[in-house]
PDB file of N, CA and C in Angstrom:
ATOM      1  N   MET A 518     207.431 100.330 232.382  1.00 55.00           N
ATOM      2  CA  MET A 518     208.528 100.587 233.423  1.00 55.00           C
ATOM      3  C   MET A 518     209.612  99.680 233.348  1.00 55.00           C
ATOM      4  N   THR A 519     210.806 100.291 233.606  1.00 64.00           N
ATOM      5  CA  THR A 519     211.985  99.523 233.426  1.00 64.00           C
ATOM      6  C   THR A 519     212.256  98.835 234.744  1.00 64.00           C
ATOM      7  N   ARG A 520     213.206  97.915 234.675  1.00 61.00           N
ATOM      8  CA  ARG A 520     213.630  97.183 235.841  1.00 61.00           C
ATOM      9  C   ARG A 520     214.139  98.082 237.050  1.00 61.00           C
ATOM     10  N   ALA A 521     214.845  99.157 236.593  1.00 59.00           N
ATOM     11  CA  ALA A 521     215.493 100.142 237.446  1.00 59.00           C
ATOM     12  C   ALA A 521     214.270 100.938 238.314  1.00 59.00           C
ATOM     13  N   ASP A 522     213.305 101.137 237.435  1.00 60.00           N
ATOM     14  CA  ASP A 522     212.127 101.877 238.090  1.00 60.00           C
ATOM     15  C   ASP A 522     211.545 101.016 239.172  1.00 60.00           C
ATOM     16  N   VAL A 523     211.291  99.699 238.922  1.00 59.00           N
ATOM     17  CA  VAL A 523     210.523  98.895 239.857  1.00 59.00           C
ATOM     18  C   VAL A 523     211.571  98.758 240.968  1.00 59.00           C
ATOM     19  N   GLY A 524     212.715  98.760 240.915  1.00 60.00           N
ATOM     20  CA  GLY A 524     213.695  98.554 242.049  1.00 60.00           C
ATOM     21  C   GLY A 524     213.766  99.747 242.890  1.00 60.00           C
ATOM     22  N   SER A 525     213.595 100.959 242.335  1.00 67.00           N
ATOM     23  CA  SER A 525     213.649 102.238 243.167  1.00 67.00           C
ATOM     24  C   SER A 525     212.270 102.266 243.815  1.00 67.00           C
ATOM     25  N   LEU A 526     211.213 101.677 243.291  1.00 74.00           N
ATOM     26  CA  LEU A 526     209.793 101.827 243.984  1.00 74.00           C
ATOM     27  C   LEU A 526     209.828 100.782 245.151  1.00 74.00           C
ATOM     28  N   LYS A 527     210.357  99.736 245.053  1.00 83.00           N
ATOM     29  CA  LYS A 527     210.451  98.869 246.079  1.00 83.00           C
ATOM     30  C   LYS A 527     211.451  99.160 247.245  1.00 83.00           C
ATOM     31  N   ARG A 528     212.384  99.966 246.856  1.00 89.00           N
ATOM     32  CA  ARG A 528     213.345 100.497 247.831  1.00 89.00           C
ATOM     33  C   ARG A 528     213.452 101.864 247.819  1.00 89.00           C
ATOM     34  N   PRO A 529     212.561 102.643 248.356  1.00 92.00           N
ATOM     35  CA  PRO A 529     212.740 104.122 248.369  1.00 92.00           C
ATOM     36  C   PRO A 529     213.737 104.741 249.109  1.00 92.00           C
ATOM     37  N   TYR A 530     214.310 103.878 250.107  1.00 93.00           N
ATOM     38  CA  TYR A 530     215.550 104.473 250.771  1.00 93.00           C
ATOM     39  C   TYR A 530     216.696 104.658 249.906  1.00 93.00           C
ATOM     40  N   ILE A 531     216.940 103.946 248.896  1.00 93.00           N
ATOM     41  CA  ILE A 531     217.886 104.147 247.908  1.00 93.00           C
ATOM     42  C   ILE A 531     217.758 105.525 247.238  1.00 93.00           C
ATOM     43  N   THR A 532     216.590 105.694 246.861  1.00 93.00           N
ATOM     44  CA  THR A 532     216.149 107.046 246.227  1.00 93.00           C
ATOM     45  C   THR A 532     216.531 108.256 247.240  1.00 93.00           C
ATOM     46  N   VAL A 533     216.142 108.103 248.484  1.00 95.00           N
ATOM     47  CA  VAL A 533     216.387 109.194 249.392  1.00 95.00           C
ATOM     48  C   VAL A 533     217.868 109.301 249.668  1.00 95.00           C
ATOM     49  N   GLY A 534     218.503 108.174 249.809  1.00 95.00           N
ATOM     50  CA  GLY A 534     219.986 108.154 249.966  1.00 95.00           C
ATOM     51  C   GLY A 534     220.752 108.883 248.820  1.00 95.00           C
ATOM     52  N   MET A 535     220.404 108.477 247.584  1.00 96.00           N
ATOM     53  CA  MET A 535     221.104 109.075 246.529  1.00 96.00           C
ATOM     54  C   MET A 535     220.845 110.601 246.412  1.00 96.00           C
ATOM     55  N   LEU A 536     219.537 110.991 246.729  1.00 96.00           N
ATOM     56  CA  LEU A 536     219.189 112.536 246.675  1.00 96.00           C
ATOM     57  C   LEU A 536     220.135 113.212 247.815  1.00 96.00           C
ATOM     58  N   ALA A 537     220.258 112.704 248.985  1.00 97.00           N
ATOM     59  CA  ALA A 537     221.061 113.357 249.915  1.00 97.00           C
ATOM     60  C   ALA A 537     222.574 113.199 249.291  1.00 97.00           C
ATOM     61  N   PHE A 538     222.939 112.177 248.878  1.00 97.00           N
ATOM     62  CA  PHE A 538     224.413 112.134 248.253  1.00 97.00           C
ATOM     63  C   PHE A 538     224.650 113.213 247.113  1.00 97.00           C
ATOM     64  N   ALA A 539     223.672 113.214 246.215  1.00 97.00           N
ATOM     65  CA  ALA A 539     223.709 114.259 245.204  1.00 97.00           C
ATOM     66  C   ALA A 539     223.702 115.634 245.637  1.00 97.00           C
ATOM     67  N   LEU A 540     223.014 115.935 246.830  1.00 97.00           N
ATOM     68  CA  LEU A 540     222.975 117.357 247.278  1.00 97.00           C
ATOM     69  C   LEU A 540     224.308 117.667 248.091  1.00 97.00           C
ATOM     70  N   LEU A 541     224.990 116.598 248.472  1.00 97.00           N
ATOM     71  CA  LEU A 541     226.343 116.712 249.266  1.00 97.00           C
ATOM     72  C   LEU A 541     227.520 116.896 248.381  1.00 97.00           C
ATOM     73  N   LEU A 542     227.445 116.394 247.057  1.00 97.00           N
ATOM     74  CA  LEU A 542     228.612 116.415 246.160  1.00 97.00           C
ATOM     75  C   LEU A 542     228.978 117.755 245.766  1.00 97.00           C
ATOM     76  N   PRO A 543     227.990 118.760 245.609  1.00 96.00           N
ATOM     77  CA  PRO A 543     228.657 120.081 245.333  1.00 96.00           C
ATOM     78  C   PRO A 543     229.232 120.735 246.612  1.00 96.00           C
ATOM     79  N   LEU A 544     228.808 120.411 247.646  1.00 96.00           N
ATOM     80  CA  LEU A 544     229.340 120.971 248.963  1.00 96.00           C
ATOM     81  C   LEU A 544     230.778 120.427 249.189  1.00 96.00           C
ATOM     82  N   ALA A 545     230.982 119.126 248.818  1.00 96.00           N
ATOM     83  CA  ALA A 545     232.301 118.677 248.838  1.00 96.00           C
ATOM     84  C   ALA A 545     233.245 119.188 247.807  1.00 96.00           C
ATOM     85  N   ALA A 546     232.660 119.439 246.697  1.00 96.00           N
ATOM     86  CA  ALA A 546     233.465 120.031 245.620  1.00 96.00           C
ATOM     87  C   ALA A 546     233.941 121.515 245.875  1.00 96.00           C
ATOM     88  N   THR A 547     233.111 122.167 246.627  1.00 96.00           N
ATOM     89  CA  THR A 547     233.377 123.478 247.021  1.00 96.00           C
ATOM     90  C   THR A 547     233.900 123.839 248.376  1.00 96.00           C
ATOM     91  N   SER A 548     234.363 122.826 249.130  1.00 94.00           N
ATOM     92  CA  SER A 548     234.852 122.948 250.448  1.00 94.00           C
ATOM     93  C   SER A 548     236.363 123.290 250.570  1.00 94.00           C
ATOM     94  N   SER A 549     236.811 124.335 249.833  1.00 94.00           N
ATOM     95  CA  SER A 549     238.045 124.587 249.897  1.00 94.00           C
ATOM     96  C   SER A 549     238.334 126.196 250.043  1.00 94.00           C
ATOM     97  N   ASN A 550     239.459 126.721 250.362  1.00 95.00           N
ATOM     98  CA  ASN A 550     239.471 128.071 250.371  1.00 95.00           C
ATOM     99  C   ASN A 550     239.569 128.632 248.974  1.00 95.00           C
ATOM    100  N   ARG A 551     240.144 127.994 248.121  1.00 96.00           N
ATOM    101  CA  ARG A 551     239.978 128.371 246.567  1.00 96.00           C
ATOM    102  C   ARG A 551     238.590 128.497 246.058  1.00 96.00           C
ATOM    103  N   ALA A 552     237.777 127.472 246.374  1.00 94.00           N
ATOM    104  CA  ALA A 552     236.335 127.584 245.993  1.00 94.00           C
ATOM    105  C   ALA A 552     235.518 128.677 246.697  1.00 94.00           C
ATOM    106  N   ILE A 553     235.881 129.018 247.975  1.00 94.00           N
ATOM    107  CA  ILE A 553     235.316 130.236 248.579  1.00 94.00           C
ATOM    108  C   ILE A 553     235.742 131.464 247.855  1.00 94.00           C
ATOM    109  N   ARG A 554     236.973 131.450 247.493  1.00 95.00           N
ATOM    110  CA  ARG A 554     237.427 132.779 246.824  1.00 95.00           C
ATOM    111  C   ARG A 554     236.736 132.901 245.405  1.00 95.00           C
ATOM    112  N   ARG A 555     236.687 131.792 244.800  1.00 96.00           N
ATOM    113  CA  ARG A 555     236.195 131.658 243.492  1.00 96.00           C
ATOM    114  C   ARG A 555     234.800 132.129 243.332  1.00 96.00           C
ATOM    115  N   LEU A 556     233.888 131.443 244.119  1.00 95.00           N
ATOM    116  CA  LEU A 556     232.443 131.580 244.248  1.00 95.00           C
ATOM    117  C   LEU A 556     232.167 133.075 244.927  1.00 95.00           C
ATOM    118  N   GLY A 557     232.978 133.485 245.814  1.00 96.00           N
ATOM    119  CA  GLY A 557     232.646 134.521 246.575  1.00 96.00           C
ATOM    120  C   GLY A 557     231.967 134.218 247.842  1.00 96.00           C
ATOM    121  N   PRO A 558     232.079 134.820 249.018  1.00 94.00           N
ATOM    122  CA  PRO A 558     231.519 134.330 250.302  1.00 94.00           C
ATOM    123  C   PRO A 558     229.870 134.129 250.259  1.00 94.00           C
ATOM    124  N   GLN A 559     229.333 135.070 249.579  1.00 96.00           N
ATOM    125  CA  GLN A 559     227.813 135.037 249.573  1.00 96.00           C
ATOM    126  C   GLN A 559     227.295 133.843 248.807  1.00 96.00           C
ATOM    127  N   ARG A 560     227.847 133.735 247.592  1.00 96.00           N
ATOM    128  CA  ARG A 560     227.556 132.429 246.849  1.00 96.00           C
ATOM    129  C   ARG A 560     227.688 131.189 247.546  1.00 96.00           C
ATOM    130  N   TRP A 561     228.887 131.098 248.052  1.00 96.00           N
ATOM    131  CA  TRP A 561     229.324 129.962 248.663  1.00 96.00           C
ATOM    132  C   TRP A 561     228.363 129.491 249.795  1.00 96.00           C
ATOM    133  N   ARG A 562     228.045 130.525 250.769  1.00 95.00           N
ATOM    134  CA  ARG A 562     227.205 130.364 251.807  1.00 95.00           C
ATOM    135  C   ARG A 562     225.958 129.867 251.431  1.00 95.00           C
ATOM    136  N   ARG A 563     225.369 130.430 250.408  1.00 95.00           N
ATOM    137  CA  ARG A 563     224.031 130.124 249.673  1.00 95.00           C
ATOM    138  C   ARG A 563     224.059 128.710 249.203  1.00 95.00           C
ATOM    139  N   LEU A 564     225.146 128.205 248.660  1.00 96.00           N
ATOM    140  CA  LEU A 564     225.248 127.084 248.081  1.00 96.00           C
ATOM    141  C   LEU A 564     225.424 125.943 249.402  1.00 96.00           C
ATOM    142  N   HIS A 565     225.936 126.377 250.319  1.00 95.00           N
ATOM    143  CA  HIS A 565     226.219 125.383 251.496  1.00 95.00           C
ATOM    144  C   HIS A 565     225.080 125.285 252.319  1.00 95.00           C
ATOM    145  N   ARG A 566     223.871 126.092 252.214  1.00 95.00           N
ATOM    146  CA  ARG A 566     222.765 125.899 252.791  1.00 95.00           C
ATOM    147  C   ARG A 566     222.243 124.591 252.450  1.00 95.00           C
ATOM    148  N   LEU A 567     222.389 123.907 251.375  1.00 95.00           N
ATOM    149  CA  LEU A 567     221.999 122.584 250.971  1.00 95.00           C
ATOM    150  C   LEU A 567     222.099 121.561 252.097  1.00 95.00           C
ATOM    151  N   VAL A 568     223.155 121.818 253.009  1.00 96.00           N
ATOM    152  CA  VAL A 568     223.268 120.906 253.993  1.00 96.00           C
ATOM    153  C   VAL A 568     222.043 120.697 254.926  1.00 96.00           C
ATOM    154  N   TYR A 569     221.279 121.768 254.938  1.00 96.00           N
ATOM    155  CA  TYR A 569     219.962 121.653 255.794  1.00 96.00           C
ATOM    156  C   TYR A 569     218.911 120.719 255.304  1.00 96.00           C
ATOM    157  N   LEU A 570     219.207 120.512 254.008  1.00 96.00           N
ATOM    158  CA  LEU A 570     218.244 119.542 253.357  1.00 96.00           C
ATOM    159  C   LEU A 570     218.817 118.250 253.365  1.00 96.00           C
ATOM    160  N   ALA A 571     220.307 118.055 253.014  1.00 97.00           N
ATOM    161  CA  ALA A 571     220.959 116.970 252.609  1.00 97.00           C
ATOM    162  C   ALA A 571     221.116 115.991 253.829  1.00 97.00           C
ATOM    163  N   VAL A 572     221.397 116.571 255.141  1.00 96.00           N
ATOM    164  CA  VAL A 572     221.705 115.773 256.186  1.00 96.00           C
ATOM    165  C   VAL A 572     220.355 115.274 256.807  1.00 96.00           C
ATOM    166  N   PRO A 573     219.278 115.858 256.929  1.00 97.00           N
ATOM    167  CA  PRO A 573     218.008 115.093 257.318  1.00 97.00           C
ATOM    168  C   PRO A 573     217.630 114.054 256.411  1.00 97.00           C
ATOM    169  N   LEU A 574     217.848 114.273 255.097  1.00 97.00           N
ATOM    170  CA  LEU A 574     217.687 113.246 254.157  1.00 97.00           C
ATOM    171  C   LEU A 574     218.527 111.905 254.290  1.00 97.00           C
ATOM    172  N   GLY A 575     219.738 112.307 254.656  1.00 96.00           N
ATOM    173  CA  GLY A 575     220.713 111.249 255.076  1.00 96.00           C
ATOM    174  C   GLY A 575     220.126 110.408 256.314  1.00 96.00           C
ATOM    175  N   GLY A 576     219.745 111.184 257.342  1.00 96.00           N
ATOM    176  CA  GLY A 576     219.211 110.540 258.593  1.00 96.00           C
ATOM    177  C   GLY A 576     217.933 109.632 258.213  1.00 96.00           C
ATOM    178  N   LEU A 577     217.109 110.148 257.382  1.00 96.00           N
ATOM    179  CA  LEU A 577     215.824 109.573 256.926  1.00 96.00           C
ATOM    180  C   LEU A 577     216.299 108.360 256.126  1.00 96.00           C
ATOM    181  N   HIS A 578     217.127 108.343 255.395  1.00 95.00           N
ATOM    182  CA  HIS A 578     217.641 107.204 254.704  1.00 95.00           C
ATOM    183  C   HIS A 578     218.347 106.156 255.582  1.00 95.00           C
ATOM    184  N   PHE A 579     218.905 106.505 256.612  1.00 95.00           N
ATOM    185  CA  PHE A 579     219.335 105.573 257.589  1.00 95.00           C
ATOM    186  C   PHE A 579     218.187 104.897 258.291  1.00 95.00           C
ATOM    187  N   VAL A 580     217.166 105.673 258.742  1.00 95.00           N
ATOM    188  CA  VAL A 580     216.034 104.990 259.357  1.00 95.00           C
ATOM    189  C   VAL A 580     215.299 103.981 258.271  1.00 95.00           C
ATOM    190  N   MET A 581     215.128 104.423 257.058  1.00 94.00           N
ATOM    191  CA  MET A 581     214.411 103.681 256.175  1.00 94.00           C
ATOM    192  C   MET A 581     215.238 102.433 255.891  1.00 94.00           C
ATOM    193  N   GLN A 582     216.488 102.395 255.779  1.00 94.00           N
ATOM    194  CA  GLN A 582     217.207 101.316 255.220  1.00 94.00           C
ATOM    195  C   GLN A 582     217.442 100.220 256.345  1.00 94.00           C
ATOM    196  N   SER A 583     217.169 100.605 257.665  1.00 92.00           N
ATOM    197  CA  SER A 583     217.213  99.711 258.771  1.00 92.00           C
ATOM    198  C   SER A 583     215.906  98.976 258.738  1.00 92.00           C
ATOM    199  N   LYS A 584     215.865  97.655 258.877  1.00 82.00           N
ATOM    200  CA  LYS A 584     214.637  96.855 258.706  1.00 82.00           C
ATOM    201  C   LYS A 584     213.882  97.015 260.061  1.00 82.00           C
ATOM    202  N   GLY A 585     212.740  97.607 260.091  1.00 82.00           N
ATOM    203  CA  GLY A 585     211.915  97.720 261.390  1.00 82.00           C
ATOM    204  C   GLY A 585     212.460  99.027 262.068  1.00 82.00           C
ATOM    205  N   TRP A 586     211.795  99.258 263.309  1.00 87.00           N
ATOM    206  CA  TRP A 586     212.176 100.510 263.991  1.00 87.00           C
ATOM    207  C   TRP A 586     213.217 100.196 265.017  1.00 87.00           C
ATOM    208  N   GLN A 587     214.380 100.435 264.676  1.00 93.00           N
ATOM    209  CA  GLN A 587     215.692 100.153 265.453  1.00 93.00           C
ATOM    210  C   GLN A 587     216.030 101.470 266.219  1.00 93.00           C
ATOM    211  N   MET A 588     216.649 101.350 267.356  1.00 95.00           N
ATOM    212  CA  MET A 588     216.771 102.548 268.076  1.00 95.00           C
ATOM    213  C   MET A 588     218.084 103.450 267.645  1.00 95.00           C
ATOM    214  N   GLU A 589     219.111 102.764 267.067  1.00 96.00           N
ATOM    215  CA  GLU A 589     220.263 103.654 266.666  1.00 96.00           C
ATOM    216  C   GLU A 589     219.799 104.680 265.525  1.00 96.00           C
ATOM    217  N   PRO A 590     219.221 104.115 264.494  1.00 95.00           N
ATOM    218  CA  PRO A 590     218.857 105.243 263.342  1.00 95.00           C
ATOM    219  C   PRO A 590     217.798 106.265 263.910  1.00 95.00           C
ATOM    220  N   LEU A 591     216.934 105.854 264.818  1.00 95.00           N
ATOM    221  CA  LEU A 591     216.089 106.804 265.320  1.00 95.00           C
ATOM    222  C   LEU A 591     216.623 107.832 266.197  1.00 95.00           C
ATOM    223  N   VAL A 592     217.704 107.354 267.016  1.00 97.00           N
ATOM    224  CA  VAL A 592     218.388 108.295 267.713  1.00 97.00           C
ATOM    225  C   VAL A 592     219.293 109.308 266.936  1.00 97.00           C
ATOM    226  N   SER A 593     219.908 108.756 265.870  1.00 96.00           N
ATOM    227  CA  SER A 593     220.671 109.524 264.815  1.00 96.00           C
ATOM    228  C   SER A 593     219.765 110.620 264.351  1.00 96.00           C
ATOM    229  N   LEU A 594     218.650 110.261 263.907  1.00 96.00           N
ATOM    230  CA  LEU A 594     217.631 111.196 263.238  1.00 96.00           C
ATOM    231  C   LEU A 594     217.193 112.238 264.215  1.00 96.00           C
ATOM    232  N   ALA A 595     216.879 111.649 265.455  1.00 97.00           N
ATOM    233  CA  ALA A 595     216.495 112.866 266.487  1.00 97.00           C
ATOM    234  C   ALA A 595     217.698 113.776 266.852  1.00 97.00           C
ATOM    235  N   ALA A 596     219.027 113.269 266.771  1.00 97.00           N
ATOM    236  CA  ALA A 596     219.861 114.194 266.956  1.00 97.00           C
ATOM    237  C   ALA A 596     220.157 115.224 265.822  1.00 97.00           C
ATOM    238  N   ILE A 597     219.926 114.656 264.652  1.00 96.00           N
ATOM    239  CA  ILE A 597     220.077 115.598 263.423  1.00 96.00           C
ATOM    240  C   ILE A 597     218.945 116.697 263.555  1.00 96.00           C
ATOM    241  N   LEU A 598     217.750 116.180 263.888  1.00 96.00           N
ATOM    242  CA  LEU A 598     216.500 117.225 263.908  1.00 96.00           C
ATOM    243  C   LEU A 598     216.752 118.252 265.081  1.00 96.00           C
ATOM    244  N   GLY A 599     217.266 117.638 266.274  1.00 96.00           N
ATOM    245  CA  GLY A 599     217.497 118.500 267.380  1.00 96.00           C
ATOM    246  C   GLY A 599     218.547 119.572 267.027  1.00 96.00           C
ATOM    247  N   LEU A 600     219.624 119.099 266.484  1.00 95.00           N
ATOM    248  CA  LEU A 600     220.647 120.262 266.178  1.00 95.00           C
ATOM    249  C   LEU A 600     220.210 121.134 265.154  1.00 95.00           C
ATOM    250  N   LEU A 601     219.441 120.735 264.132  1.00 95.00           N
ATOM    251  CA  LEU A 601     218.849 121.796 263.233  1.00 95.00           C
ATOM    252  C   LEU A 601     217.886 122.681 263.912  1.00 95.00           C
ATOM    253  N   ALA A 602     216.957 122.153 264.783  1.00 94.00           N
ATOM    254  CA  ALA A 602     216.056 123.078 265.653  1.00 94.00           C
ATOM    255  C   ALA A 602     216.871 124.055 266.376  1.00 94.00           C
ATOM    256  N   LEU A 603     218.015 123.638 267.008  1.00 93.00           N
ATOM    257  CA  LEU A 603     218.785 124.623 267.784  1.00 93.00           C
ATOM    258  C   LEU A 603     219.324 125.679 266.748  1.00 93.00           C
ATOM    259  N   ARG A 604     219.878 125.250 265.624  1.00 91.00           N
ATOM    260  CA  ARG A 604     220.362 126.125 264.651  1.00 91.00           C
ATOM    261  C   ARG A 604     219.359 127.169 264.183  1.00 91.00           C
ATOM    262  N   PHE A 605     218.351 126.671 263.935  1.00 87.00           N
ATOM    263  CA  PHE A 605     217.254 127.651 263.345  1.00 87.00           C
ATOM    264  C   PHE A 605     216.685 128.525 264.435  1.00 87.00           C
ATOM    265  N   ARG A 606     216.646 127.990 265.723  1.00 86.00           N
ATOM    266  CA  ARG A 606     216.160 128.750 266.696  1.00 86.00           C
ATOM    267  C   ARG A 606     217.034 129.964 267.139  1.00 86.00           C
ATOM    268  N   SER A 607     218.436 129.548 267.075  1.00 77.00           N
ATOM    269  CA  SER A 607     219.463 130.511 267.510  1.00 77.00           C
ATOM    270  C   SER A 607     219.612 131.658 266.406  1.00 77.00           C
ATOM    271  N   SER A 608     219.338 131.210 265.099  1.00 73.00           N
ATOM    272  CA  SER A 608     219.450 132.191 264.015  1.00 73.00           C
ATOM    273  C   SER A 608     218.319 133.104 263.874  1.00 73.00           C
ATOM    274  N   ARG A 609     217.137 132.821 264.454  1.00 70.00           N
ATOM    275  CA  ARG A 609     215.945 133.694 264.308  1.00 70.00           C
ATOM    276  C   ARG A 609     216.183 135.006 264.914  1.00 70.00           C
ATOM    277  N   GLY A 610     217.054 135.264 265.946  1.00 64.00           N
ATOM    278  CA  GLY A 610     217.207 136.492 266.488  1.00 64.00           C
ATOM    279  C   GLY A 610     217.963 137.428 265.925  1.00 64.00           C
ATOM    280  N   ARG A 611     218.841 136.880 264.926  1.00 62.00           N
ATOM    281  CA  ARG A 611     219.895 137.638 264.258  1.00 62.00           C
ATOM    282  C   ARG A 611     219.282 138.569 263.142  1.00 62.00           C
ATOM    283  N   VAL A 612     219.853 139.524 262.824  1.00 56.00           N
ATOM    284  CA  VAL A 612     219.452 140.455 261.732  1.00 56.00           C
ATOM    285  C   VAL A 612     220.233 140.228 260.539  1.00 56.00           C
ATOM    286  N   ALA A 613     219.738 139.894 259.466  1.00 56.00           N
ATOM    287  CA  ALA A 613     220.391 139.729 258.192  1.00 56.00           C
ATOM    288  C   ALA A 613     221.156 141.093 257.773  1.00 56.00           C
ATOM    289  N   THR A 614     222.425 140.949 257.299  1.00 54.00           N
ATOM    290  CA  THR A 614     223.118 142.036 256.814  1.00 54.00           C
ATOM    291  C   THR A 614     223.469 141.834 255.556  1.00 54.00           C
TER     292      THR A 614
END
């Protein structure tokens, strides 16, 4: 094992945060009207569904990096999960076209 491997095992919040960051990079790169035209609306929407994985990972990173169980990170993660639950609940009634 290299020194970098040991560091990531001791600090898993870094790995979670970097994964969230890596998932958000293509979203930032394609968040323009030009990118939407180039990718096409269907492919652009499919790509931007990564946000449903990246944002909870970011919230989990925030909770993990705070030492102990602090209220602010837990409230942030609860808000993220609550908003995602509302989003998925409201989209269940729609018919895909």
